[in-house]
Coordinates of C-alpha atoms in Angstrom, one line a residue:
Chain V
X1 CA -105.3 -70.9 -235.9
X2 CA -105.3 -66.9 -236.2
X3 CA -106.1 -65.9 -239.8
X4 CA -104.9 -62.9 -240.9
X5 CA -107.6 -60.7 -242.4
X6 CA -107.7 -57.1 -244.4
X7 CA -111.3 -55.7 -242.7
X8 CA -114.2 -57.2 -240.1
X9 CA -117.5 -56.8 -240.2
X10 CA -118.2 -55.3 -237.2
X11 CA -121.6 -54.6 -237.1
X12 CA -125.1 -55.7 -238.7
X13 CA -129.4 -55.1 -238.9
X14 CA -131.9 -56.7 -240.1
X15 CA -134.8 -54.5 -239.7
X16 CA -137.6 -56.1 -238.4
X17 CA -140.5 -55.0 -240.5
X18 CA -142.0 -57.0 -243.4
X19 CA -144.4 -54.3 -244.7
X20 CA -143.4 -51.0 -243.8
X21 CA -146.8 -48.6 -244.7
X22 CA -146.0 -45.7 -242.3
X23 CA -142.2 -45.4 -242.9
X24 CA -140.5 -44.0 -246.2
X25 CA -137.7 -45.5 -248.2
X26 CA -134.8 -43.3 -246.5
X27 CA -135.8 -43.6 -243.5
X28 CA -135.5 -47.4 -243.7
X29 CA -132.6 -46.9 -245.5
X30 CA -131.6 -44.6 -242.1
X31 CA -132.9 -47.5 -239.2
X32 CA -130.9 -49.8 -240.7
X33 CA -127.9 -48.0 -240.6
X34 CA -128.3 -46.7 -237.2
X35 CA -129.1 -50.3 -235.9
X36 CA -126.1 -51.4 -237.7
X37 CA -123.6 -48.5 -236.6
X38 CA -125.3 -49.5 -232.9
X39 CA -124.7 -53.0 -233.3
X40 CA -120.9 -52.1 -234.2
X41 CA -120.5 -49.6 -231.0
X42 CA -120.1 -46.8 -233.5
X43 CA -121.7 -43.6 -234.8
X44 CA -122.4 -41.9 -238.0
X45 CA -119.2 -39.8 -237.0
X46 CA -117.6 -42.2 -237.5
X47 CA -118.2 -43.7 -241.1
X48 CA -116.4 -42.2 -244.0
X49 CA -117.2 -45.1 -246.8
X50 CA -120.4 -45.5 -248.0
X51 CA -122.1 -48.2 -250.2
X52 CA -125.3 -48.8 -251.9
X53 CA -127.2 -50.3 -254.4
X54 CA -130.2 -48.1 -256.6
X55 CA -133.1 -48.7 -253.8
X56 CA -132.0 -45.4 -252.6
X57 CA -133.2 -42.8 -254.1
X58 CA -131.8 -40.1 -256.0
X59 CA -128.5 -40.2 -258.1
X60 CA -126.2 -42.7 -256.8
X61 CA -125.7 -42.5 -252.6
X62 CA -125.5 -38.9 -252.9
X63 CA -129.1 -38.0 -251.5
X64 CA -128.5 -41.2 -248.7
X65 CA -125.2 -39.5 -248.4
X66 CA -127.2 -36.1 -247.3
X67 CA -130.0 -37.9 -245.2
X68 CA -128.0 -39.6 -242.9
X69 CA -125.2 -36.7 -242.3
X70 CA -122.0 -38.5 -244.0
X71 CA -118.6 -37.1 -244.5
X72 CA -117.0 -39.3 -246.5
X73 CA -113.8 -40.3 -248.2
X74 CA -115.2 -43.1 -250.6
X75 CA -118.4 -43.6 -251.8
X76 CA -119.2 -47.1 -254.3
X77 CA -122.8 -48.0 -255.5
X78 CA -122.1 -50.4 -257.3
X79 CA -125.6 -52.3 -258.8
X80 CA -125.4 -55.8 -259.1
X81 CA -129.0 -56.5 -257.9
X82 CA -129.1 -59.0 -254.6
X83 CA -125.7 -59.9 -254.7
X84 CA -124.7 -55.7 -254.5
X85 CA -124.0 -56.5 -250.6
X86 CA -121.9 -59.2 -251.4
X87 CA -120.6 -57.0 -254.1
X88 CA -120.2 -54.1 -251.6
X89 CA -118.2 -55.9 -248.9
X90 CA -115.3 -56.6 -250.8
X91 CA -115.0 -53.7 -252.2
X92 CA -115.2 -52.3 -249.0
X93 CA -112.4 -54.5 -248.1
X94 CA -109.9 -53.2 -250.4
X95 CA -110.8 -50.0 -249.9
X96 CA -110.4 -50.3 -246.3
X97 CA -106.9 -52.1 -247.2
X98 CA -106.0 -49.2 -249.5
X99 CA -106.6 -47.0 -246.7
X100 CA -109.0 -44.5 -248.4
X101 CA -111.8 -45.0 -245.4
X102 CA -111.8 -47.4 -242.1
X103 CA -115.5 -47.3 -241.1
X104 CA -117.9 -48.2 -244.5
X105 CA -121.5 -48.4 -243.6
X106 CA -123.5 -50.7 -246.5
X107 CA -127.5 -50.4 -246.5
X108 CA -130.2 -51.9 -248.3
X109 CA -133.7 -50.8 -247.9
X110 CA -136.9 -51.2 -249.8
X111 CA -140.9 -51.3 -249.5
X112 CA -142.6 -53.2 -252.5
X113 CA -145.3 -54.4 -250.1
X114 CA -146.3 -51.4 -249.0
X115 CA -146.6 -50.6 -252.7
X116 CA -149.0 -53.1 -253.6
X117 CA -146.4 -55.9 -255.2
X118 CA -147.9 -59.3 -254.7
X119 CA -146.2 -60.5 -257.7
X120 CA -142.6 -60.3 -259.6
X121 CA -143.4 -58.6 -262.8
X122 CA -140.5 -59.1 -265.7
X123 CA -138.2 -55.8 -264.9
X124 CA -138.3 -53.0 -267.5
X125 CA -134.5 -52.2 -267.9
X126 CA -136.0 -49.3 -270.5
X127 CA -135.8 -48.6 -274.5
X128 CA -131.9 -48.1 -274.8
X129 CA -131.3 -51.6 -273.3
X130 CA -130.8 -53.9 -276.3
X131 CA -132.1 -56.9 -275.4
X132 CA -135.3 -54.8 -274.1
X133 CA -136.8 -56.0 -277.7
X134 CA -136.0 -59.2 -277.6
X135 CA -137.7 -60.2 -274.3
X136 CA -140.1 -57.9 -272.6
X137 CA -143.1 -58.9 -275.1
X138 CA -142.8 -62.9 -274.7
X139 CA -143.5 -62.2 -270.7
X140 CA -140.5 -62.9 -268.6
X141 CA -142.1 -63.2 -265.4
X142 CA -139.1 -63.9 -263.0
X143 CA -140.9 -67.1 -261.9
X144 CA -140.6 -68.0 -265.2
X145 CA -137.4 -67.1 -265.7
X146 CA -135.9 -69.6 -262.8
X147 CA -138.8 -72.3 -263.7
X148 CA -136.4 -72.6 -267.2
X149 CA -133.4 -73.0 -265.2
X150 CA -135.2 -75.9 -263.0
X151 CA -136.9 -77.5 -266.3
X152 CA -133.6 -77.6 -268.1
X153 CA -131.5 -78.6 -264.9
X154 CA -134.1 -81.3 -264.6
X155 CA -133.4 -82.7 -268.2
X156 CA -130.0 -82.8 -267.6
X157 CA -129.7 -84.5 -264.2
X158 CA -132.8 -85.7 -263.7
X159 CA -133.3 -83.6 -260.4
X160 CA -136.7 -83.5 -259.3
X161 CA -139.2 -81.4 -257.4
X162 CA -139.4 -83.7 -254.6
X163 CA -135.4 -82.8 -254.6
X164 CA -136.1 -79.4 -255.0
X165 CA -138.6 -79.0 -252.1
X166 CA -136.3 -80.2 -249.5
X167 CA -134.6 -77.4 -249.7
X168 CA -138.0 -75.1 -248.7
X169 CA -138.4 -77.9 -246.0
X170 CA -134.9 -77.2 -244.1
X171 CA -135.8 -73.0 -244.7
X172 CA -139.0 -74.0 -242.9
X173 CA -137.4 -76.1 -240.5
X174 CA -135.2 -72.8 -239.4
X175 CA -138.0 -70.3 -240.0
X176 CA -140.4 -72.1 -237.2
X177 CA -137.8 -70.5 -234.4
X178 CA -137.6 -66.9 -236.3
X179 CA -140.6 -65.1 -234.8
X180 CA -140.2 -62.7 -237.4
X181 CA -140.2 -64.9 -240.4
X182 CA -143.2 -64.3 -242.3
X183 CA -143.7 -68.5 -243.7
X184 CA -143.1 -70.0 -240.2
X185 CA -145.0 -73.3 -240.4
X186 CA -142.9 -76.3 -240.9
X187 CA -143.6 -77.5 -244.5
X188 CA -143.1 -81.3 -245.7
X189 CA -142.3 -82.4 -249.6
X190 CA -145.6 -83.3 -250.1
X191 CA -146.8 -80.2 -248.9
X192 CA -144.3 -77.6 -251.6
X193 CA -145.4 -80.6 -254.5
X194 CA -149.1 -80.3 -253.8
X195 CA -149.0 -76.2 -253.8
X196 CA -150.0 -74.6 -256.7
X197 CA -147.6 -74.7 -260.0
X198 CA -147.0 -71.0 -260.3
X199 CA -144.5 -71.3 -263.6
X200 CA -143.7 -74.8 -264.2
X201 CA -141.9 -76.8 -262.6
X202 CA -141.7 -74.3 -259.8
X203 CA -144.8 -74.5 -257.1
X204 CA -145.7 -71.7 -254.8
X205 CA -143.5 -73.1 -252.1
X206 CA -140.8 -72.9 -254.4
X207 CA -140.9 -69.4 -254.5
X208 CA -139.5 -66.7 -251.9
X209 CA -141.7 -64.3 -250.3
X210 CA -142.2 -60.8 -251.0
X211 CA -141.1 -58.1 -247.8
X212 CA -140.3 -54.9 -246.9
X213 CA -137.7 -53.7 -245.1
X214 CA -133.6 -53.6 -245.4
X215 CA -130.6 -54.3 -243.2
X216 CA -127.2 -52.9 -243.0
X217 CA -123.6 -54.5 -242.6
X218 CA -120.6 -52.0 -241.2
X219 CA -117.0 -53.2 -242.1
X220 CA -114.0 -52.1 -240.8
X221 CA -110.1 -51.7 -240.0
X222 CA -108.6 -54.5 -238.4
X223 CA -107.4 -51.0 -236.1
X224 CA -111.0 -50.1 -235.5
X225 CA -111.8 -53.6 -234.7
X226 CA -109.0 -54.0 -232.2
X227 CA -111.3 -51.3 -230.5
X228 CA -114.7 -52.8 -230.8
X229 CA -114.6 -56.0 -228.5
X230 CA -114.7 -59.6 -229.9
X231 CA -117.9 -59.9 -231.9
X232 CA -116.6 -58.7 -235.2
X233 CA -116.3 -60.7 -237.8
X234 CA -113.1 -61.4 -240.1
X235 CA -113.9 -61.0 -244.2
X236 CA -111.2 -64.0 -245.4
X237 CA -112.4 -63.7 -249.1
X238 CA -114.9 -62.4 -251.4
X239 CA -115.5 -62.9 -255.0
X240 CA -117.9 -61.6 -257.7
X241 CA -118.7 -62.6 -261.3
X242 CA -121.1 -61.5 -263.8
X243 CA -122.8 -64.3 -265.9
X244 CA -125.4 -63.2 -269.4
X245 CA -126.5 -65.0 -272.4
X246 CA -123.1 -64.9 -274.3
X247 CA -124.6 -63.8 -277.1
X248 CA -126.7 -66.6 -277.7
X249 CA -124.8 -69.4 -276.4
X250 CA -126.5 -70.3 -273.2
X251 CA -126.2 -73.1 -270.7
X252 CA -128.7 -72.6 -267.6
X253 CA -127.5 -75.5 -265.4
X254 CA -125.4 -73.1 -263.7
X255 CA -124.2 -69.7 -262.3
X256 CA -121.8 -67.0 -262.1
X257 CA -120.8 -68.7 -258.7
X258 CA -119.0 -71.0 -260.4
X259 CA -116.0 -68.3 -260.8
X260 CA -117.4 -66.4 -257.6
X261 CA -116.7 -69.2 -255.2
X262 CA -113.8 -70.6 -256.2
X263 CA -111.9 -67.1 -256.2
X264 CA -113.4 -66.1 -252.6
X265 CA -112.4 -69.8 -251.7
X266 CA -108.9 -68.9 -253.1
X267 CA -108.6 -65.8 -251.5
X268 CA -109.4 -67.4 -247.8
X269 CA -107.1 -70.8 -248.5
X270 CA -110.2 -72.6 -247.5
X271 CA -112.6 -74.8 -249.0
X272 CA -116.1 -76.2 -249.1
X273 CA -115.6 -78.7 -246.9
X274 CA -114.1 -76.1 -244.3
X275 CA -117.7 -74.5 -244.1
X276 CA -119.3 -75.0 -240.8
X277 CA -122.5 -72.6 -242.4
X278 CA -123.7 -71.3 -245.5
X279 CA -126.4 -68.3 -246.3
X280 CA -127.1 -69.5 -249.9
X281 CA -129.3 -67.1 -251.6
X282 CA -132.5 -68.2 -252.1
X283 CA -135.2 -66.7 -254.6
X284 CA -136.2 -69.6 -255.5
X285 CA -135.5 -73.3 -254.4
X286 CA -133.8 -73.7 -257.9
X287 CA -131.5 -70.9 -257.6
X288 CA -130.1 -72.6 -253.9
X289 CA -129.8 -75.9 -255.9
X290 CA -127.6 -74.5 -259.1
X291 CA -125.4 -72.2 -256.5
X292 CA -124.6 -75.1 -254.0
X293 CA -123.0 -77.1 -257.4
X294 CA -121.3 -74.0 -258.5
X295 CA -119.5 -73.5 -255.3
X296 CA -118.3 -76.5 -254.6
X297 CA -120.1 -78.2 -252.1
X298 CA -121.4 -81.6 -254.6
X299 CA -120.7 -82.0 -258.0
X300 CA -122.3 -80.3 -260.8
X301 CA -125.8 -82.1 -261.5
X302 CA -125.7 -83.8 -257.7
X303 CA -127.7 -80.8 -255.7
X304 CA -130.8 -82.7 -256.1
X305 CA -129.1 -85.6 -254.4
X306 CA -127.3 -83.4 -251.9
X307 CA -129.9 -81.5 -250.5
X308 CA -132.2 -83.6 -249.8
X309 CA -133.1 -85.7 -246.7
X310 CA -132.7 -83.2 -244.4
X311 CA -129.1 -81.9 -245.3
X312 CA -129.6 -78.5 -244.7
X313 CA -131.3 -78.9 -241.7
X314 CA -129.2 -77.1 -238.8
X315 CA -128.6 -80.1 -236.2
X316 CA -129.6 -82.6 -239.1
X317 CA -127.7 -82.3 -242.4
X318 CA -124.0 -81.5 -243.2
X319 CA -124.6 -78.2 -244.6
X320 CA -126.8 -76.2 -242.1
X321 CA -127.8 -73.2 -244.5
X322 CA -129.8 -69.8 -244.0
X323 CA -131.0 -70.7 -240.3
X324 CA -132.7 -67.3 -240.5
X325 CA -135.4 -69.4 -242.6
X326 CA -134.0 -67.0 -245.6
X327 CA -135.9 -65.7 -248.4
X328 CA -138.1 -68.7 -248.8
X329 CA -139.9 -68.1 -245.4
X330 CA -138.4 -65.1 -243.4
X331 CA -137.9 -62.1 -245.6
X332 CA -136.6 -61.1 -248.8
X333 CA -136.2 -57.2 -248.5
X334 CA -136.8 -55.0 -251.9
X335 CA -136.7 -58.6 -253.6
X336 CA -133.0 -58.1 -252.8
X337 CA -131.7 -61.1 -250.6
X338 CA -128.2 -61.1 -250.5
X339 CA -128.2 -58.4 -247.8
X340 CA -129.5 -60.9 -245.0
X341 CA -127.7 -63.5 -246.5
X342 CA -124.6 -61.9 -244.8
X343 CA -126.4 -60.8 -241.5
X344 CA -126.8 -64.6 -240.7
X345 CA -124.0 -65.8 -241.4
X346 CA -122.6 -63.2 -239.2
X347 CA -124.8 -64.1 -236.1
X348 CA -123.5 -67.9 -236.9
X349 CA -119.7 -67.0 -236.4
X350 CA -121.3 -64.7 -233.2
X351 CA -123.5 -67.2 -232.1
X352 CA -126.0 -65.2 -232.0
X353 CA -128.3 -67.2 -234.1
X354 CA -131.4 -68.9 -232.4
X355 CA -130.3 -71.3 -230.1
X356 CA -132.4 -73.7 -232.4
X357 CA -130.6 -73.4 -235.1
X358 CA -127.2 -72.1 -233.9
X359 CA -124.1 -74.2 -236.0
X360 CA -122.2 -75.4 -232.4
X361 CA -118.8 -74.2 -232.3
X362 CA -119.3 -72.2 -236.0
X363 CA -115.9 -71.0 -237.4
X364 CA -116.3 -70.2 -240.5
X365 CA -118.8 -69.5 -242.6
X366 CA -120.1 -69.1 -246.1
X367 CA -122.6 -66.2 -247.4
X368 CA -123.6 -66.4 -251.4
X369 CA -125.9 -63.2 -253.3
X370 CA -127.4 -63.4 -256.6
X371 CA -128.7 -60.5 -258.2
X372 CA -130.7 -60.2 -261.4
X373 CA -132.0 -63.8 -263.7
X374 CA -129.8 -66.5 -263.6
X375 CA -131.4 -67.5 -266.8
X376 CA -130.4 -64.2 -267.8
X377 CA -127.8 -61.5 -267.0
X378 CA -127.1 -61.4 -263.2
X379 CA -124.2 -60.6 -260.6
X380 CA -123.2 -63.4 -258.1
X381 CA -120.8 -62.9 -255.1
X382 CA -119.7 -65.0 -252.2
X383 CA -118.3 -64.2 -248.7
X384 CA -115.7 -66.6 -247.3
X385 CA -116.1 -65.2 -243.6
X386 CA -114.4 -66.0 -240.1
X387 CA -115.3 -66.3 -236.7
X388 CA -113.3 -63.3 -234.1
X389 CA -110.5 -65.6 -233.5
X390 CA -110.6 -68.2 -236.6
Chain H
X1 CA -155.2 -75.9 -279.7
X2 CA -157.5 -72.6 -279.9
X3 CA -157.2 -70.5 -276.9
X4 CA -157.6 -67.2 -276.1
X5 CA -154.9 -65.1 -277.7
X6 CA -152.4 -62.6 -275.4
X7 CA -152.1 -58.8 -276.3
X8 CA -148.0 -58.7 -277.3
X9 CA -146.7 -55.7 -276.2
X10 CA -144.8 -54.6 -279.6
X11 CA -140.6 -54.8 -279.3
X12 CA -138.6 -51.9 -279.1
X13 CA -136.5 -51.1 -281.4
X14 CA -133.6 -49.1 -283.0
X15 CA -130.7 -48.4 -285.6
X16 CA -129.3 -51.7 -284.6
X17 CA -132.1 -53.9 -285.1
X18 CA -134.4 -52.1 -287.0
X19 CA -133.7 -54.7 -289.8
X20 CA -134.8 -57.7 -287.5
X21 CA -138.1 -56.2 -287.2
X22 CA -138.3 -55.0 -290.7
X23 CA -137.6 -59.1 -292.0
X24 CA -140.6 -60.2 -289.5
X25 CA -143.1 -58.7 -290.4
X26 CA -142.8 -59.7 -293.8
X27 CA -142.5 -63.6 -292.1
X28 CA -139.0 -64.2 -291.7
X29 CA -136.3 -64.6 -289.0
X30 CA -133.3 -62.7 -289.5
X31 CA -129.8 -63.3 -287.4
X32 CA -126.6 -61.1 -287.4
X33 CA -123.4 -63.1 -288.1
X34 CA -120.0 -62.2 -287.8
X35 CA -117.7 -61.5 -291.5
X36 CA -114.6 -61.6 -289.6
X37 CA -114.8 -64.4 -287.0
X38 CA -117.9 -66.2 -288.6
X39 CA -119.7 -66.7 -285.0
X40 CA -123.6 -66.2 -285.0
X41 CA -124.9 -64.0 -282.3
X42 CA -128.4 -62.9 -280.9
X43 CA -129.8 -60.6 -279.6
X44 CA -128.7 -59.0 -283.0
X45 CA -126.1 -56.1 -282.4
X46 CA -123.6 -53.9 -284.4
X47 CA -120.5 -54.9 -282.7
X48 CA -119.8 -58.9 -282.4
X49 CA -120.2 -59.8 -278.9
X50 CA -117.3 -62.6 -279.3
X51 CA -114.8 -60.5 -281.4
X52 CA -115.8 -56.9 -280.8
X53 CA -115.9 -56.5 -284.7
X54 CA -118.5 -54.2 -286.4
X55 CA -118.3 -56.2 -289.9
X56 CA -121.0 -57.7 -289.1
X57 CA -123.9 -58.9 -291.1
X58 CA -127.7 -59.8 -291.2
X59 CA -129.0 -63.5 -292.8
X60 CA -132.1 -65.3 -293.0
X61 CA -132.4 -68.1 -290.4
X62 CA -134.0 -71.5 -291.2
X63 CA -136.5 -71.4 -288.7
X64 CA -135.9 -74.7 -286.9
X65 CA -134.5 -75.4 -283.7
X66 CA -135.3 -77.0 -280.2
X67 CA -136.6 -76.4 -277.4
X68 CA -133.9 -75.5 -275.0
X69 CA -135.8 -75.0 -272.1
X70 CA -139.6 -73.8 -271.4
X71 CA -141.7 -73.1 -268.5
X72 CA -145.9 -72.8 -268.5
X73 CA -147.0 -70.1 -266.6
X74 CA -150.7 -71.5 -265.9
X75 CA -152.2 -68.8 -263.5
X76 CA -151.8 -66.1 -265.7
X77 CA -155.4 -64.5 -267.1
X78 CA -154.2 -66.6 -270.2
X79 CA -151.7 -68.9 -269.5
X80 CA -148.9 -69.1 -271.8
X81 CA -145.5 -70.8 -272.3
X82 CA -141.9 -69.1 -272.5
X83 CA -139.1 -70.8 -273.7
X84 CA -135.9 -70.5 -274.5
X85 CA -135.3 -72.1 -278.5
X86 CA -132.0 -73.4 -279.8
X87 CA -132.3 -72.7 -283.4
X88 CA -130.7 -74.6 -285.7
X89 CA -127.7 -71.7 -286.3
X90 CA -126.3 -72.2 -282.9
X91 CA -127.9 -69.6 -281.1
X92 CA -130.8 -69.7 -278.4
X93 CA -133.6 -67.2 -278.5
X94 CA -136.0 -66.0 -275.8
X95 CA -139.8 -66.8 -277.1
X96 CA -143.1 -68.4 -276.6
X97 CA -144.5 -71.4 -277.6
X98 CA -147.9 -71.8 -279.2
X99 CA -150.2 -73.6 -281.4
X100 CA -149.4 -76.8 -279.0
X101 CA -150.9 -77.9 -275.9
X102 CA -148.9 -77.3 -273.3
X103 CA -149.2 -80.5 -271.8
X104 CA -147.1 -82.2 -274.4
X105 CA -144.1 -79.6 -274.6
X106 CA -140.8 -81.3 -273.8
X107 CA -137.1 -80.1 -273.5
X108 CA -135.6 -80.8 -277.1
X109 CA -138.7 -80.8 -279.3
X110 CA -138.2 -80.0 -282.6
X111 CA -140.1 -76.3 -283.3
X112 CA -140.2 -74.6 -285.8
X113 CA -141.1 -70.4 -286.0
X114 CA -144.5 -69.1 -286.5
X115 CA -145.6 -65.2 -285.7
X116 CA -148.3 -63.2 -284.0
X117 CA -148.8 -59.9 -284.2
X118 CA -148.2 -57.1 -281.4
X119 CA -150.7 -54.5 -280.5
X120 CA -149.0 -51.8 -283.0
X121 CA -149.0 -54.3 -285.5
X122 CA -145.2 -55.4 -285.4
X123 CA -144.8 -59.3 -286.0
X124 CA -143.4 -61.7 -282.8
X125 CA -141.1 -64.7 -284.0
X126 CA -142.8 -67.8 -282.1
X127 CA -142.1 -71.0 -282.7
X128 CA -144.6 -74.5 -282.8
X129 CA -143.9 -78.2 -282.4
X130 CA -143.5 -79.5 -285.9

């Protein structure tokens, strides 16, 4: 059937680096876009929206704005942390279906490597933030953070490490063909059990890596599409929530993707079970477990269960997901994942992914962000996308 | 038991919960309820987060709770436990754990609150297994 769609993605890029000493932050910001707007068969003539999170610098996208040589109609930077891509595309969507710009370039970009982060350090939102007081001395590591979302998931349904770990063995399954992944040996459950417990329960292997580098997305027109061949992509529904502590009354078994999902599910007229593919962000192997129960795909408390025994494993499993190898073994720019989260998904529905790993026949597709702690405050989005002619 | 204390950085604070910080360092846990639609919130505020009401108010907690959830961070120079603590009142607090070993903390362990001091000399609620 032809689905009728508001905007495509037309182009994506995924820069290669993983630690980008000799370049600076806008000039990744600037290969990205110019791989993307290449990718698309466009120029930066051509782009009037612009959107980005805060790992550009400067107020807002202004300065990117400058850099890159933008005239522009709308501009959104909107700063939901990983998911912000996510975030970004629909809103490019409806901007594009309001008819206030027809090319919108989106660009992450970041370089923590280069600047000495081996670890993820609890993140300093600064003395006016309220709950600054109430956290920040006890040591909220990130690692941690997600470890009490796996301990507490754990208690409720009894999920397990061994459970968790398959889902690092299908990302290292993928990863093997990637050749620039940085994790590319194949793991097995006994190997992410037996590596070192970095924050209870969570081991090492649990853990995405750290990278540098970025990637951009360019959405468009369905009139600018008509010109651009057959590899765009049609956007069929998004959807974004925002999840915190509710002033005290918490619950860490699950995500904002519970409201997410369903309303980019609604907005495509498609369900789980449609999905031939799904990038499921991936910080940590805890954070893939909780967002594959919020969205749908098994019932709340069954992820341990569902993805294990291979079931993510492209060729293997019923739910081939983030055949990239994703931010457990390939590359978690700016410790911002959602980004290339949507760049796979899109070379799925091209198939353009590695013949390896390539979903056969992939229609439609699935792309999830998180941004921020899901056992604190965070963004989630999700991406219900199409293949040209879905 | 005895380890190696951390440094505690000490909390920032301000006109909202200056009062929270005032009650621990003379050893007691303090929590902001609301007068209008009686809901207990934390972090403490001036504006109920359920009702949007600024009647708000400040009472002394009873210290107890659970252990919601926790996590042992054991490769840190000295390793320590976070958690998250249901207390008794309804709400759950960010915190650590200590005076335990950490090889006996479970998920709804009765705890009960304790505090260290910060570097400046502010006071930390913690809470211990009872």
């Amino acid at each position: 059937m032809t689905r009728s769609c508001k905007a495509y993605i037309a182009g994506v890029y995924e820069h290669p680096t993983r630690k980008a000493t000799d370049k600076t932050l806008t000039q990744l910001h600037a290969e990205v876009a110019i791989g993307a707007l290449k990718d698309a068969g466009l120029t930066m003539k051509d782009v009037d929206g612009y959107f980005c999170d805060s790992t550009v610098p400067g107020l807002g996208g202004l300065v990117m704005a400058e850099y890159l040589g933008l005239d522009l109609s709308y501009i959104d930077t909107t700063e939901t942390g990983g998911s912000s891509y996510l975030v970004h595309v629909g809103h490019a969507m409806r901007a594009i279906a309001e008819g206030k710009c027809n090319v919108a370039l989106i660009t992450l970009a970041g370089r923590p490597r280069a600047e000495g982060l081996t670890s993820l350090p609890a993140r300093d939102t600064g003395n006016d933030a309220p709950e600054r007081g109430f956290e920040l001395s006890y040591g909220p590591a990130v690692t941690n953070l997600y470890a009490m979302a796996a301990m507490r998931h754990m208690y409720e349904f009894g999920t397990t490490s061994e459970q968790l770990a398959w889902i690092k063995v299908a990302a290292s399954h993928h990863a093997q063909h990637n050749e620039h992944a940085m994790l590319r040996d194949v793991v097995t459950v006994e190997d992410v059990v037996n590596s070192p417990l970095i924050a209870d329960p969570l081991h090492r292997l649990d853990c995405c890596v750290i990278s540098d580098g970025g990637g951009a997305l360019v959405v468009v027109s369905p009139e600018i599409a008509k010109t651009l061949g057959d590899r765009n992509v049609k956007i069929l529904g998004q959807g974004e929530a925002v999840k915190h502590l509710n002033g005290g009354k918490i619950d860490l078994t699950y995500t904002g993707a519970v409201k997410s999902g369903p309303s980019a599910f609604s907005e495509a007229n498609l369900k789980p079970s449609d999905m031939d593919y799904a990038s499921i962000y991936d910080s940590f192997t805890i954070t893939v477990l909780e967002t594959i129960e919020d969205l749908g795909f098994c019932e709340k408390g069954q992820g341990g269960k569902f993805v294990s025994d291979g079931n993510l494993i492209s060729g293997v499993g019923k739910l081939p997901f983030n055949t990239d190898g994703g931010g457990l073994c390939n590359n978690h720019p700016s410790n911002r994942g959602g980004m290339t989260k949507v760049i796979e998904a899109v070379r799925q529905l091209r198939g353009e992914a590695h013949p390896a790993v390539q979903v056969p026949n992939c229609e439609l597709a699935l792309a999830h962000g998180t941004g921020g702690q899901i056992s604190q405050r965070h963004g989630s989005a999700t991406l219900i996308l199409g293949r040209n002619d879905a | 038991m005895s380890r190696e204390e951390r440094v505690y950085a000490d909390p920032s604070m301000n006109m909202e919960n200056e009062e929270y910080w005032k009650a621990t360092k003379q050893g007691k846990l303090i929590l902001k309820k609301c007068d209008d639609c009686g809901e207990t919130h934390f972090f403490p505020r001036i504006i109920c987060p359920h009702c949007q009401s600024s009647n708000t108010s400040w009472y002394e907690a009873s210290g107890k709770g659970r252990i919601y959830s926790y996590s042992v961070v054991r490769r840190a120079p000295i390793p320590y436990a976070i958690a998250y603590v249901t207390l008794d009142e309804g709400v759950s607090m960010l915190t650590n754990l200590v005076d335990c070993d950490f090889d006996d903390l479970a998920v709804d362990k009765e705890v009960e609150v304790t505090f260290r001091d910060t570097e400046g000399g502010e006071k930390l609620p913690m809470f211990r297994p009872v």
